[in-house]
Every structure is written in structure tokens, then in C-alpha cells.
mmCIF file of C-alpha atoms in Angstrom:
data_model
loop_
_atom_site.group_PDB
_atom_site.id
_atom_site.type_symbol
_atom_site.label_atom_id
_atom_site.label_comp_id
_atom_site.label_asym_id
_atom_site.label_seq_id
_atom_site.Cartn_x
_atom_site.Cartn_y
_atom_site.Cartn_z
ATOM 1 C CA UNK A 1 28.266 -32.815 -35.835
ATOM 2 C CA UNK A 2 26.514 -29.694 -34.578
ATOM 3 C CA UNK A 3 23.426 -28.575 -36.423
ATOM 4 C CA UNK A 4 23.150 -24.813 -36.921
ATOM 5 C CA UNK A 5 19.866 -23.048 -37.601
ATOM 6 C CA UNK A 6 19.022 -19.460 -38.447
ATOM 7 C CA UNK A 7 16.268 -18.166 -36.186
ATOM 8 C CA UNK A 8 14.705 -14.685 -36.019
ATOM 9 C CA UNK A 9 14.767 -12.822 -32.693
ATOM 10 C CA UNK A 10 13.196 -9.621 -31.440
ATOM 11 C CA UNK A 11 15.479 -6.627 -30.943
ATOM 12 C CA UNK A 12 14.504 -6.572 -27.255
ATOM 13 C CA UNK A 13 16.453 -9.812 -26.827
ATOM 14 C CA UNK A 14 19.693 -8.075 -27.797
ATOM 15 C CA UNK A 15 21.492 -7.115 -24.581
ATOM 16 C CA UNK A 16 24.851 -5.911 -25.899
ATOM 17 C CA UNK A 17 26.552 -5.026 -29.185
ATOM 18 C CA UNK A 18 30.146 -5.848 -30.023
ATOM 19 C CA UNK A 19 32.636 -3.512 -31.624
ATOM 20 C CA UNK A 20 33.774 -6.444 -33.783
ATOM 21 C CA UNK A 21 31.901 -6.747 -37.057
ATOM 22 C CA UNK A 22 31.795 -9.912 -39.130
ATOM 23 C CA UNK A 23 31.242 -9.917 -42.871
ATOM 24 C CA UNK A 24 28.628 -12.596 -43.346
ATOM 25 C CA UNK A 25 28.121 -14.568 -46.504
ATOM 26 C CA UNK A 26 24.977 -13.773 -48.446
ATOM 27 C CA UNK A 27 23.444 -17.233 -48.474
ATOM 28 C CA UNK A 28 23.335 -18.453 -44.894
ATOM 29 C CA UNK A 29 20.935 -21.232 -45.750
ATOM 30 C CA UNK A 30 23.827 -23.034 -47.372
ATOM 31 C CA UNK A 31 25.282 -25.647 -45.035
ATOM 32 C CA UNK A 32 28.906 -24.879 -45.890
ATOM 33 C CA UNK A 33 28.354 -21.141 -45.448
ATOM 34 C CA UNK A 34 26.935 -21.781 -41.994
ATOM 35 C CA UNK A 35 30.072 -23.715 -41.068
ATOM 36 C CA UNK A 36 32.269 -20.879 -42.308
ATOM 37 C CA UNK A 37 30.362 -18.327 -40.220
ATOM 38 C CA UNK A 38 30.526 -20.468 -37.075
ATOM 39 C CA UNK A 39 34.252 -21.014 -37.606
ATOM 40 C CA UNK A 40 34.734 -17.244 -37.885
ATOM 41 C CA UNK A 41 32.761 -16.676 -34.681
ATOM 42 C CA UNK A 42 34.887 -19.215 -32.811
ATOM 43 C CA UNK A 43 38.072 -17.584 -34.079
ATOM 44 C CA UNK A 44 36.910 -14.149 -32.920
ATOM 45 C CA UNK A 45 36.009 -15.456 -29.469
ATOM 46 C CA UNK A 46 39.344 -17.258 -29.211
ATOM 47 C CA UNK A 47 41.217 -14.122 -30.230
ATOM 48 C CA UNK A 48 39.591 -12.111 -27.440
ATOM 49 C CA UNK A 49 39.544 -14.946 -24.884
ATOM 50 C CA UNK A 50 35.738 -15.044 -24.967
ATOM 51 C CA UNK A 51 35.642 -11.362 -23.971
ATOM 52 C CA UNK A 52 34.752 -9.720 -27.242
ATOM 53 C CA UNK A 53 35.006 -5.909 -26.906
ATOM 54 C CA UNK A 54 31.684 -4.148 -26.680
ATOM 55 C CA UNK A 55 30.635 -1.272 -28.877
ATOM 56 C CA UNK A 56 31.569 1.987 -27.147
ATOM 57 C CA UNK A 57 29.054 4.749 -27.950
ATOM 58 C CA UNK A 58 31.637 7.469 -27.320
ATOM 59 C CA UNK A 59 34.796 6.035 -28.881
ATOM 60 C CA UNK A 60 33.206 3.975 -31.650
ATOM 61 C CA UNK A 61 30.079 5.983 -32.480
ATOM 62 C CA UNK A 62 31.352 9.444 -31.577
ATOM 63 C CA UNK A 63 28.373 10.399 -29.398
ATOM 64 C CA UNK A 64 29.748 13.169 -27.197
ATOM 65 C CA UNK A 65 26.721 15.200 -26.080
ATOM 66 C CA UNK A 66 26.981 16.241 -22.434
ATOM 67 C CA UNK A 67 23.599 14.762 -21.542
ATOM 68 C CA UNK A 68 24.566 11.401 -23.041
ATOM 69 C CA UNK A 69 27.953 11.402 -21.318
ATOM 70 C CA UNK A 70 26.149 12.049 -18.038
ATOM 71 C CA UNK A 71 23.956 9.002 -18.651
ATOM 72 C CA UNK A 72 27.014 6.844 -19.357
ATOM 73 C CA UNK A 73 28.630 8.112 -16.174
ATOM 74 C CA UNK A 74 25.525 7.249 -14.142
ATOM 75 C CA UNK A 75 25.374 3.772 -15.663
ATOM 76 C CA UNK A 76 28.991 3.087 -14.712
ATOM 77 C CA UNK A 77 28.398 4.428 -11.212
ATOM 78 C CA UNK A 78 25.355 2.256 -10.531
ATOM 79 C CA UNK A 79 26.885 -0.804 -12.172
ATOM 80 C CA UNK A 80 29.879 -0.472 -9.866
ATOM 81 C CA UNK A 81 27.587 -0.231 -6.850
ATOM 82 C CA UNK A 82 25.712 -3.288 -8.093
ATOM 83 C CA UNK A 83 28.830 -5.382 -8.640
ATOM 84 C CA UNK A 84 30.415 -4.256 -5.357
ATOM 85 C CA UNK A 85 27.353 -5.195 -3.329
ATOM 86 C CA UNK A 86 27.833 -8.293 -1.206
ATOM 87 C CA UNK A 87 24.621 -9.831 -2.524
ATOM 88 C CA UNK A 88 25.964 -9.804 -6.074
ATOM 89 C CA UNK A 89 28.088 -12.863 -5.344
ATOM 90 C CA UNK A 90 25.817 -14.375 -2.700
ATOM 91 C CA UNK A 91 24.884 -17.936 -3.600
ATOM 92 C CA UNK A 92 21.460 -17.400 -2.022
ATOM 93 C CA UNK A 93 20.708 -14.333 -4.145
ATOM 94 C CA UNK A 94 17.789 -15.968 -5.958
ATOM 95 C CA UNK A 95 16.140 -16.986 -2.689
ATOM 96 C CA UNK A 96 16.776 -13.581 -1.093
ATOM 97 C CA UNK A 97 15.426 -11.752 -4.119
ATOM 98 C CA UNK A 98 12.342 -13.967 -4.092
ATOM 99 C CA UNK A 99 11.662 -13.004 -0.477
ATOM 100 C CA UNK A 100 12.180 -9.348 -1.359
ATOM 101 C CA UNK A 101 9.611 -9.639 -4.143
ATOM 102 C CA UNK A 102 7.188 -11.169 -1.638
ATOM 103 C CA UNK A 103 7.817 -8.219 0.675
ATOM 104 C CA UNK A 104 7.160 -5.724 -2.120
ATOM 105 C CA UNK A 105 3.958 -7.551 -3.042
ATOM 106 C CA UNK A 106 2.861 -7.544 0.615
ATOM 107 C CA UNK A 107 3.512 -3.794 0.788
ATOM 108 C CA UNK A 108 1.395 -3.272 -2.337
ATOM 109 C CA UNK A 109 -1.429 -5.284 -0.807
ATOM 110 C CA UNK A 110 -1.093 -3.230 2.381
ATOM 111 C CA UNK A 111 -1.399 0.002 0.398
ATOM 112 C CA UNK A 112 -4.493 -1.360 -1.349
ATOM 113 C CA UNK A 113 -5.988 -2.304 2.025
ATOM 114 C CA UNK A 114 -5.211 1.162 3.421
ATOM 115 C CA UNK A 115 -6.864 2.792 0.424
ATOM 116 C CA UNK A 116 -9.919 0.577 0.851
ATOM 117 C CA UNK A 117 -10.083 1.599 4.511
ATOM 118 C CA UNK A 118 -9.838 5.286 3.599
ATOM 119 C CA UNK A 119 -12.556 4.835 0.984
ATOM 120 C CA UNK A 120 -14.773 3.169 3.581
ATOM 121 C CA UNK A 121 -14.132 6.005 6.031
ATOM 122 C CA UNK A 122 -14.909 8.528 3.308
ATOM 123 C CA UNK A 123 -18.250 6.836 2.706
ATOM 124 C CA UNK A 124 -19.013 6.975 6.421
ATOM 125 C CA UNK A 125 -18.035 10.641 6.536
ATOM 126 C CA UNK A 126 -20.149 11.291 3.452
ATOM 127 C CA UNK A 127 -23.138 9.681 5.140
ATOM 128 C CA UNK A 128 -22.490 11.767 8.267
ATOM 129 C CA UNK A 129 -22.283 14.888 6.098
ATOM 130 C CA UNK A 130 -25.643 14.057 4.531
ATOM 131 C CA UNK A 131 -27.198 13.688 7.976
ATOM 132 C CA UNK A 132 -25.750 17.021 9.104
ATOM 133 C CA UNK A 133 -27.070 18.750 6.003
ATOM 134 C CA UNK A 134 -30.513 17.339 6.721
ATOM 135 C CA UNK A 135 -30.355 18.804 10.238
ATOM 136 C CA UNK A 136 -29.268 22.209 8.913
ATOM 137 C CA UNK A 137 -32.097 22.215 6.375
ATOM 138 C CA UNK A 138 -34.648 21.162 8.994
ATOM 139 C CA UNK A 139 -33.551 23.963 11.328
ATOM 140 C CA UNK A 140 -33.489 26.539 8.536
ATOM 141 C CA UNK A 141 -29.735 27.151 8.538
ATOM 142 C CA UNK A 142 -29.603 26.444 4.811
ATOM 143 C CA UNK A 143 -32.087 26.041 2.003
ATOM 144 C CA UNK A 144 -33.043 22.854 0.193
ATOM 145 C CA UNK A 145 -30.399 23.750 -2.400
ATOM 146 C CA UNK A 146 -27.734 24.166 0.330
ATOM 147 C CA UNK A 147 -27.705 27.962 0.172
ATOM 148 C CA UNK A 148 -26.705 29.368 3.576
ATOM 149 C CA UNK A 149 -29.551 31.318 5.157
ATOM 150 C CA UNK A 150 -29.419 34.094 7.784
ATOM 151 C CA UNK A 151 -29.368 31.617 10.669
ATOM 152 C CA UNK A 152 -26.490 29.807 9.015
ATOM 153 C CA UNK A 153 -24.479 33.006 8.564
ATOM 154 C CA UNK A 154 -24.972 33.899 12.224
ATOM 155 C CA UNK A 155 -23.891 30.419 13.319
ATOM 156 C CA UNK A 156 -20.717 30.821 11.249
ATOM 157 C CA UNK A 157 -19.572 33.860 13.234
ATOM 158 C CA UNK A 158 -20.105 32.221 16.624
ATOM 159 C CA UNK A 159 -16.691 30.956 17.690
ATOM 160 C CA UNK A 160 -17.467 29.623 21.169
ATOM 161 C CA UNK A 161 -20.059 27.226 22.457
ATOM 162 C CA UNK A 162 -22.577 25.208 20.486
ATOM 163 C CA UNK A 163 -23.227 27.305 17.373
ATOM 164 C CA UNK A 164 -26.517 25.649 16.449
ATOM 165 C CA UNK A 165 -27.919 25.833 19.973
ATOM 166 C CA UNK A 166 -26.927 29.473 20.481
ATOM 167 C CA UNK A 167 -28.357 30.502 17.116
ATOM 168 C CA UNK A 168 -31.660 28.790 17.863
ATOM 169 C CA UNK A 169 -31.804 30.518 21.247
ATOM 170 C CA UNK A 170 -31.074 33.896 19.646
ATOM 171 C CA UNK A 171 -33.847 33.502 17.077
ATOM 172 C CA UNK A 172 -36.262 32.304 19.774
ATOM 173 C CA UNK A 173 -35.608 35.495 21.771
ATOM 174 C CA UNK A 174 -34.317 33.390 24.637
ATOM 175 C CA UNK A 175 -31.958 36.074 25.975
ATOM 176 C CA UNK A 176 -34.375 39.006 25.715
ATOM 177 C CA UNK A 177 -35.645 38.878 29.306
ATOM 178 C CA UNK A 178 -32.498 37.526 30.978
ATOM 179 C CA UNK A 179 -30.241 39.541 33.218
ATOM 180 C CA UNK A 180 -26.532 39.783 32.473
ATOM 181 C CA UNK A 181 -25.769 37.353 35.304
ATOM 182 C CA UNK A 182 -28.314 34.824 34.059
ATOM 183 C CA UNK A 183 -27.032 35.106 30.480
ATOM 184 C CA UNK A 184 -23.440 34.533 31.620
ATOM 185 C CA UNK A 185 -24.439 31.540 33.738
ATOM 186 C CA UNK A 186 -26.491 29.897 31.006
ATOM 187 C CA UNK A 187 -23.941 30.644 28.266
ATOM 188 C CA UNK A 188 -21.233 28.971 30.328
ATOM 189 C CA UNK A 189 -23.219 25.748 30.040
ATOM 190 C CA UNK A 190 -22.685 25.782 26.258
ATOM 191 C CA UNK A 191 -18.910 26.116 26.582
ATOM 192 C CA UNK A 192 -17.801 23.839 29.407
ATOM 193 C CA UNK A 193 -17.922 20.179 28.355
ATOM 194 C CA UNK A 194 -16.208 18.673 31.392
ATOM 195 C CA UNK A 195 -18.110 16.122 33.429
ATOM 196 C CA UNK A 196 -19.365 17.499 36.734
ATOM 197 C CA UNK A 197 -21.972 16.814 39.340
ATOM 198 C CA UNK A 198 -25.513 18.047 38.733
ATOM 199 C CA UNK A 199 -25.680 21.525 40.265
ATOM 200 C CA UNK A 200 -29.018 22.606 38.830
ATOM 201 C CA UNK A 201 -30.435 22.444 42.336
ATOM 202 C CA UNK A 202 -28.382 25.518 43.227
ATOM 203 C CA UNK A 203 -29.988 27.581 40.483
ATOM 204 C CA UNK A 204 -32.854 29.886 41.183
ATOM 205 C CA UNK A 205 -36.276 28.756 40.032
ATOM 206 C CA UNK A 206 -36.313 31.253 37.170
ATOM 207 C CA UNK A 207 -32.810 30.338 35.976
ATOM 208 C CA UNK A 208 -33.581 26.627 36.266
ATOM 209 C CA UNK A 209 -36.605 27.069 34.013
ATOM 210 C CA UNK A 210 -34.474 28.819 31.401
ATOM 211 C CA UNK A 211 -31.883 26.073 31.681
ATOM 212 C CA UNK A 212 -34.563 23.447 31.036
ATOM 213 C CA UNK A 213 -35.636 25.461 27.994
ATOM 214 C CA UNK A 214 -32.057 25.295 26.721
ATOM 215 C CA UNK A 215 -32.026 21.529 27.168
ATOM 216 C CA UNK A 216 -35.289 21.165 25.259
ATOM 217 C CA UNK A 217 -33.896 23.203 22.353
ATOM 218 C CA UNK A 218 -30.729 21.083 22.401
ATOM 219 C CA UNK A 219 -32.839 17.913 22.225
ATOM 220 C CA UNK A 220 -34.712 19.335 19.240
ATOM 221 C CA UNK A 221 -31.408 19.927 17.434
ATOM 222 C CA UNK A 222 -30.104 16.469 18.272
#
């Protein structure tokens, strides 16, 4: 003889509701009452061939708001896609789904690793930024509180060549005594960054001296 117990369950364990309602006896702790209830349940299942009709929110409860009807329509659409999918009846579904979960977990770990890499790069860039700010402060391009000074504002408007080098040369009066040809020749050295053979031997003595001055200023900046 089967033994029937009454056990409490959480509402989250209820997956579906039936449109069929049973009138239960008040005292379900009574053994005979339990038998009556179980007999009624078996009769209901037999009547519907174990396919007891589910509670329809539209027909049975009269919920006819457009937004709710749209939700019901979407549920039916996605359920159909789910049931029509070839994996739905695949005997290896559990194994396949397990591998898919492993893939998703691997992707999550990859994203975490990428974020860690970006964070590490950000720290490196932050350190580089600190070093650059120290250089700008040392050269007087900005104050100790990072306020841009006159030299810094001039460097900002220089769009070609090495801004720091050119600004230092301007403030040192480097171009004051140079001819237009010498200025053009020396300025070209701050723009062209292609590798080439050393041609300083072709420069005049005066121009070579100015070029060496430029290199010394560049070393000071570096």
C-alpha cells in the first residue's frame, strides 16, 4: 500500500497550473481523506489521458491586455523554435549542453583575462604619463600643479616636428641669428624620421655647430 504524505513546497517549484480544480477535503491528515484525494487525482488524470489541460490566462482568467498577449505570442514562438530544434530530441543533448556550458565559462575567463591585460596596460600607460608630466614640469611647460605655462601653450600650437624640442629652441633664441636657408635645413631635421646615412659632413661649419646644439637640447629633453 502506498504511503501518502503532505509536504510543503516553495511557489518557485510550481511550473504549471491546471485549469482543473479539485475540491479538497478539509482534514488531509486523515488517512482515509488522503486516499479519497489520491483517487480523485487518478480519475482526473485518467479522464484527460494524463494530459490535464493547463490554465489559460486569456480564456480562463480573461487577461486580454495587448502587452500581455504579445508576451504570450512570444512565448509560443520561442517554444516552437525550441521544440523544432534538432537538439531537442538529440539523445546526446546533456553532453552537448555540458560542453556548451564549458565554452561559455571559457569565454567568461577569456573576458576576465582581457580585462586584466587592459588594466595592466592602463597601469603602464599611467606610469608613462607620470614620467611625461615630470619631464614637462622639469622643462617648465607646466607648473607643479599641472597648469600649462607659456612654453606649454606654444608647444600645443606646433603641429609639425618635435614640439618640445622646437619650443626649447625658440625660448633659447636658437633661430635668432640663423639665415632662412639654415633655419629650413635645421627644421627639416625635426620632421623627417626616416633612417638615412649621416650627411652632417656636407654641412657648413656654422650649420654643423647649430645642428650639434640641437642634438644637445634634444638629449636634455630625453
